[in-house]
Coordinates of C-alpha atoms and ligand atoms in Angstrom, one line a residue:
M1 CA 135.3 98.4 111.5
S2 CA 134.7 97.1 108.1
A3 CA 136.9 98.0 105.0
V4 CA 133.9 99.9 103.7
L5 CA 133.9 102.2 106.7
D6 CA 137.6 103.0 106.1
A7 CA 137.3 103.8 102.3
S8 CA 137.0 107.5 102.7
N9 CA 140.6 107.7 103.6
T10 CA 141.7 106.5 100.1
P11 CA 144.1 108.8 98.3
T12 CA 142.3 108.1 95.0
S13 CA 139.1 109.8 95.9
T14 CA 137.6 112.4 93.5
L15 CA 134.7 113.5 95.8
Q16 CA 134.3 116.8 97.6
V17 CA 132.3 116.7 100.8
K18 CA 130.8 119.6 102.6
P19 CA 129.1 118.9 105.9
L20 CA 125.9 120.9 106.2
E21 CA 125.4 120.4 109.9
P22 CA 127.8 118.9 112.7
T23 CA 125.4 116.5 113.4
I24 CA 123.9 115.1 110.3
G25 CA 123.9 115.7 106.4
A26 CA 126.7 116.5 103.8
E27 CA 126.6 117.7 100.3
V28 CA 128.8 115.7 98.0
S29 CA 130.2 116.8 94.6
G30 CA 132.8 115.7 92.3
V31 CA 131.0 112.7 91.0
D32 CA 128.6 112.3 87.9
L33 CA 125.8 110.0 89.1
R34 CA 124.8 109.2 85.4
Q35 CA 127.8 107.1 85.2
P36 CA 128.7 103.6 87.0
L37 CA 130.6 104.3 90.2
S38 CA 134.1 103.0 90.5
I39 CA 134.3 100.3 93.6
V40 CA 136.5 103.2 95.3
Q41 CA 133.5 105.8 94.7
R42 CA 130.9 103.4 95.9
D43 CA 132.7 102.5 99.0
E44 CA 133.6 106.1 99.8
I45 CA 129.9 107.1 99.2
K46 CA 128.8 104.3 101.5
S47 CA 131.4 105.2 104.2
L48 CA 130.2 108.9 103.8
L49 CA 126.6 107.8 104.2
L50 CA 127.4 105.9 107.4
K51 CA 129.3 109.1 108.8
H52 CA 126.5 111.6 107.8
R53 CA 123.4 109.6 107.6
V54 CA 122.2 111.5 104.6
L55 CA 123.9 112.9 101.5
F56 CA 122.8 115.3 99.0
F57 CA 123.9 115.5 95.5
R58 CA 123.0 118.7 93.3
D59 CA 123.0 119.3 89.6
Q60 CA 122.7 115.7 88.8
P61 CA 120.4 115.5 85.7
I62 CA 119.8 111.7 85.9
N63 CA 116.7 110.0 84.6
H64 CA 114.7 107.2 86.2
E65 CA 117.1 104.3 84.9
Q66 CA 120.1 106.1 86.0
Q67 CA 118.5 106.6 89.6
V68 CA 117.8 103.1 89.9
A69 CA 121.2 102.0 88.6
F70 CA 122.9 104.3 91.0
A71 CA 120.7 102.9 94.1
R72 CA 121.5 99.2 92.7
Q73 CA 125.3 99.7 93.4
F74 CA 124.3 99.7 97.2
G75 CA 122.1 96.7 97.3
K76 CA 118.9 95.0 95.7
I77 CA 116.0 97.3 94.9
Y78 CA 112.9 97.1 96.9
A79 CA 109.7 97.3 94.9
H80 CA 107.1 98.9 97.3
P81 CA 103.9 97.1 97.0
N82 CA 101.8 100.4 96.7
T83 CA 103.9 101.5 93.7
R84 CA 103.6 98.1 91.9
R85 CA 99.7 97.7 92.5
T86 CA 97.9 101.0 92.9
E87 CA 99.0 104.0 90.8
S88 CA 96.7 104.7 88.1
R89 CA 99.6 105.2 85.7
F90 CA 101.2 102.0 86.7
D91 CA 104.0 101.1 84.5
P92 CA 105.9 97.8 85.0
T93 CA 109.2 99.4 83.7
T94 CA 109.3 101.9 86.8
A95 CA 107.9 99.5 89.3
D96 CA 111.4 99.6 91.0
S97 CA 110.6 103.3 92.1
H98 CA 107.9 105.1 94.1
R99 CA 106.5 108.3 93.2
I100 CA 106.2 110.5 96.2
S101 CA 103.4 112.5 94.9
A102 CA 101.5 115.2 97.0
T103 CA 98.4 114.9 94.9
E104 CA 98.3 111.2 95.4
A105 CA 99.0 111.6 99.1
R106 CA 96.0 114.1 99.4
K107 CA 93.7 112.1 97.2
V108 CA 94.3 108.6 97.7
Y109 CA 95.6 108.4 101.1
K110 CA 94.0 111.4 102.5
I111 CA 97.3 112.5 104.1
Q112 CA 97.3 116.0 105.2
G113 CA 100.3 117.0 107.5
S114 CA 103.3 115.2 108.0
R115 CA 105.2 113.2 110.8
W116 CA 108.6 112.0 111.4
H117 CA 108.9 108.6 109.9
T118 CA 111.3 106.0 108.6
D119 CA 110.4 104.0 105.4
T120 CA 108.7 100.4 105.3
S121 CA 108.9 100.1 109.0
W122 CA 105.9 97.6 108.6
L123 CA 108.4 95.2 106.9
V124 CA 110.3 92.4 108.9
R125 CA 113.2 93.7 107.3
P126 CA 112.8 97.5 106.4
A127 CA 114.6 99.0 103.5
W128 CA 118.1 100.0 104.7
G129 CA 118.4 102.9 102.2
A130 CA 116.7 105.2 100.1
V131 CA 117.6 107.6 97.0
L132 CA 115.1 110.5 96.4
R133 CA 115.1 112.3 93.2
E134 CA 113.5 115.8 92.6
V135 CA 110.9 115.6 89.9
D136 CA 108.7 118.7 90.5
I137 CA 109.2 120.9 93.5
P138 CA 107.3 124.0 94.5
P139 CA 109.3 127.3 93.7
V140 CA 109.3 127.9 97.5
G141 CA 108.9 125.3 100.3
G142 CA 108.5 121.5 100.2
D143 CA 111.8 120.9 102.1
T144 CA 112.7 117.6 103.6
V145 CA 114.3 117.4 107.1
W146 CA 116.3 114.4 108.4
A147 CA 117.1 113.6 112.0
N148 CA 120.1 112.0 113.6
G149 CA 118.2 109.0 115.5
H150 CA 121.4 108.2 117.6
L151 CA 121.5 111.7 119.0
V152 CA 117.8 111.8 119.6
Y153 CA 118.3 108.6 121.5
E154 CA 121.2 110.0 123.6
S155 CA 119.2 112.9 124.4
L156 CA 116.8 111.1 126.3
S157 CA 117.1 110.9 130.2
D158 CA 118.5 107.8 131.8
E159 CA 115.2 107.0 133.3
V160 CA 113.5 107.0 129.9
K161 CA 116.4 104.9 128.3
A162 CA 115.9 102.4 131.0
R163 CA 112.2 102.3 130.5
I164 CA 112.5 101.6 126.7
A165 CA 115.7 99.4 126.8
D166 CA 113.5 96.1 125.9
V167 CA 110.4 97.7 124.4
Y168 CA 108.9 96.8 121.2
V169 CA 106.7 98.9 118.8
V170 CA 104.2 98.1 116.0
H171 CA 103.3 100.1 113.2
D172 CA 99.9 99.9 111.4
F173 CA 100.2 100.2 107.7
Q174 CA 97.2 97.8 107.2
S175 CA 95.0 100.2 105.4
A176 CA 97.3 100.9 102.7
L177 CA 98.2 97.3 102.3
K178 CA 94.8 96.2 102.2
R179 CA 94.1 98.7 99.4
V180 CA 96.6 96.6 97.3
N181 CA 95.3 93.4 98.6
L182 CA 98.5 92.5 100.4
D183 CA 98.0 90.4 103.5
Y184 CA 101.1 91.2 105.5
P185 CA 101.2 90.5 109.3
I186 CA 101.8 93.4 111.7
V187 CA 105.3 93.1 113.0
A188 CA 107.1 94.4 116.1
H189 CA 110.5 96.2 116.1
P190 CA 112.8 97.2 119.0
L191 CA 112.1 100.8 119.6
V192 CA 116.0 101.1 120.2
R193 CA 117.5 99.4 117.3
V194 CA 121.4 98.8 117.2
H195 CA 122.6 100.0 113.9
P196 CA 124.2 96.9 112.3
E197 CA 127.0 98.8 110.8
T198 CA 127.8 101.5 113.3
G199 CA 126.9 99.8 116.3
E200 CA 125.0 103.0 117.5
K201 CA 121.7 102.9 119.3
I202 CA 118.9 104.6 117.2
L203 CA 115.5 105.6 118.6
W204 CA 113.6 104.0 115.8
L205 CA 110.0 104.4 115.0
N206 CA 107.6 105.7 112.7
F207 CA 105.2 108.5 114.0
S208 CA 103.1 108.4 110.7
Q209 CA 101.9 104.8 111.3
N210 CA 100.4 104.8 114.7
P211 CA 103.0 103.3 116.7
T212 CA 102.1 101.3 119.8
V213 CA 104.2 99.9 122.4
V214 CA 103.6 96.1 122.7
G215 CA 102.1 94.9 126.2
W216 CA 101.6 98.5 127.5
D217 CA 98.2 99.9 128.0
R218 CA 97.1 102.5 125.3
A219 CA 97.4 105.7 127.6
E220 CA 100.9 104.7 128.7
S221 CA 101.9 103.9 125.3
D222 CA 100.4 107.2 123.7
A223 CA 102.2 109.4 126.5
L224 CA 105.7 107.6 125.7
I225 CA 105.2 108.1 122.0
A226 CA 104.3 111.8 122.3
E227 CA 107.4 112.2 124.5
L228 CA 109.7 110.6 122.0
E229 CA 108.1 112.7 119.1
R230 CA 109.0 115.8 121.1
A231 CA 112.5 114.6 121.3
Y232 CA 112.7 114.1 117.4
H233 CA 111.6 117.9 117.1
R234 CA 115.0 119.4 118.3
P235 CA 116.6 121.2 115.5
E236 CA 120.1 120.4 116.8
F237 CA 119.7 117.0 115.5
H238 CA 118.4 118.2 112.1
V239 CA 119.4 118.8 108.5
R240 CA 116.9 120.6 106.3
F241 CA 117.4 120.3 102.5
K242 CA 116.0 122.7 100.1
W243 CA 115.5 120.9 96.9
S244 CA 116.6 122.3 93.6
K245 CA 116.4 121.0 90.0
H246 CA 118.3 117.8 89.5
A247 CA 118.9 117.4 93.4
L248 CA 119.1 114.0 94.9
A249 CA 119.3 112.7 98.5
F250 CA 120.7 109.3 99.6
W251 CA 119.8 108.3 103.2
D252 CA 120.6 105.6 105.6
N253 CA 116.9 104.6 106.7
R254 CA 118.3 102.8 109.8
A255 CA 120.1 106.0 111.0
G256 CA 117.2 108.2 111.9
L257 CA 113.8 109.7 110.6
H258 CA 112.9 112.1 108.0
Y259 CA 110.1 114.6 107.7
A260 CA 108.6 116.1 104.3
V261 CA 107.7 119.8 105.1
N262 CA 104.0 120.3 104.0
N263 CA 104.0 124.0 103.5
Y264 CA 103.2 124.4 99.8
G265 CA 99.4 124.3 99.5
D266 CA 98.0 122.5 96.5
Y267 CA 101.3 122.5 94.5
P268 CA 101.7 119.0 92.9
R269 CA 105.2 118.3 94.6
E270 CA 106.6 115.1 93.2
L271 CA 109.7 113.3 93.8
E272 CA 110.9 109.8 92.9
R273 CA 112.3 107.4 95.6
V274 CA 114.1 104.2 95.1
L275 CA 114.4 101.9 98.1
I276 CA 117.4 99.5 98.8
E277 CA 116.7 96.2 100.6
D278 CA 118.2 95.4 103.8
F279 CA 121.3 93.4 103.1
D280 CA 124.0 91.2 104.5
A281 CA 126.9 92.1 102.2
L282 CA 127.4 94.7 99.3
P283 CA 126.8 93.2 95.9
H284 CA 129.7 92.1 93.9
Y285 CA 130.8 93.8 90.7
Ligands
LIG301 C1 109.9 110.0 102.0 O1 109.2 110.1 103.0 O2 110.5 109.1 101.7 C2 110.0 111.2 100.9 C3 110.1 112.4 101.8 C4 109.6 113.8 101.0 O3 108.6 113.7 100.4 O4 110.3 114.8 101.1

């Protein structure tokens, strides 16, 4: 286990941690995210993230720059191509974040419902982490749910585990990439990914991007994907976050999937997301 994983035992910690579910999710207080973190705080937050998979911070009135600065302490920022190239209100100073806008999803991408997904699964090296900040949330509804992808994997029968042991999936994000003239190959990822830091097996796929098993016929692939999606629906593996003014979520994108609950009609729900590139080592101070 790395030094980072052990950091939460440090006696100098100022953080208070309240687990929200036994299986996933914790609320963290005792830190002001407008300020740079100390190395101890950063390593403790990273350690907590590996343990709980998603951390929530409330009453953090941070702006765009502070959100990016917070995320940057955990790695290099990934500028999503659809943010950089398509948004009508494109602004080069905010290209390092992605507006998650219900209005844009409806109008530009014609997205209606929601599916369990992980971010940037179409990349060879998907973003490892994401920091999502409330901008404009409905008075009721518009929650986000995260699921523990390791427990979902463990819940599968031995027979299914054996069938998917060496399987790869592709995700189709081509139409969104073509929209911004990005010529990027379709890449395959193992359906069961080993988390590089915890060593856990994670059932890792993106149901919102038409996942297809490489080398299987379409019907067989569709049947498996439907079975795996049902496994992801089990509430025992979930934490459901109710957004509030100035709330922030920080999740490990390698550890499971998330789902934006679309139950708020035409409300122009908006959040701002900063993605962190996959990495080999934490950046130096
Ligand atoms: C995301 O999918 O990255 C954002 C989730 C949300 O809109 O709640």
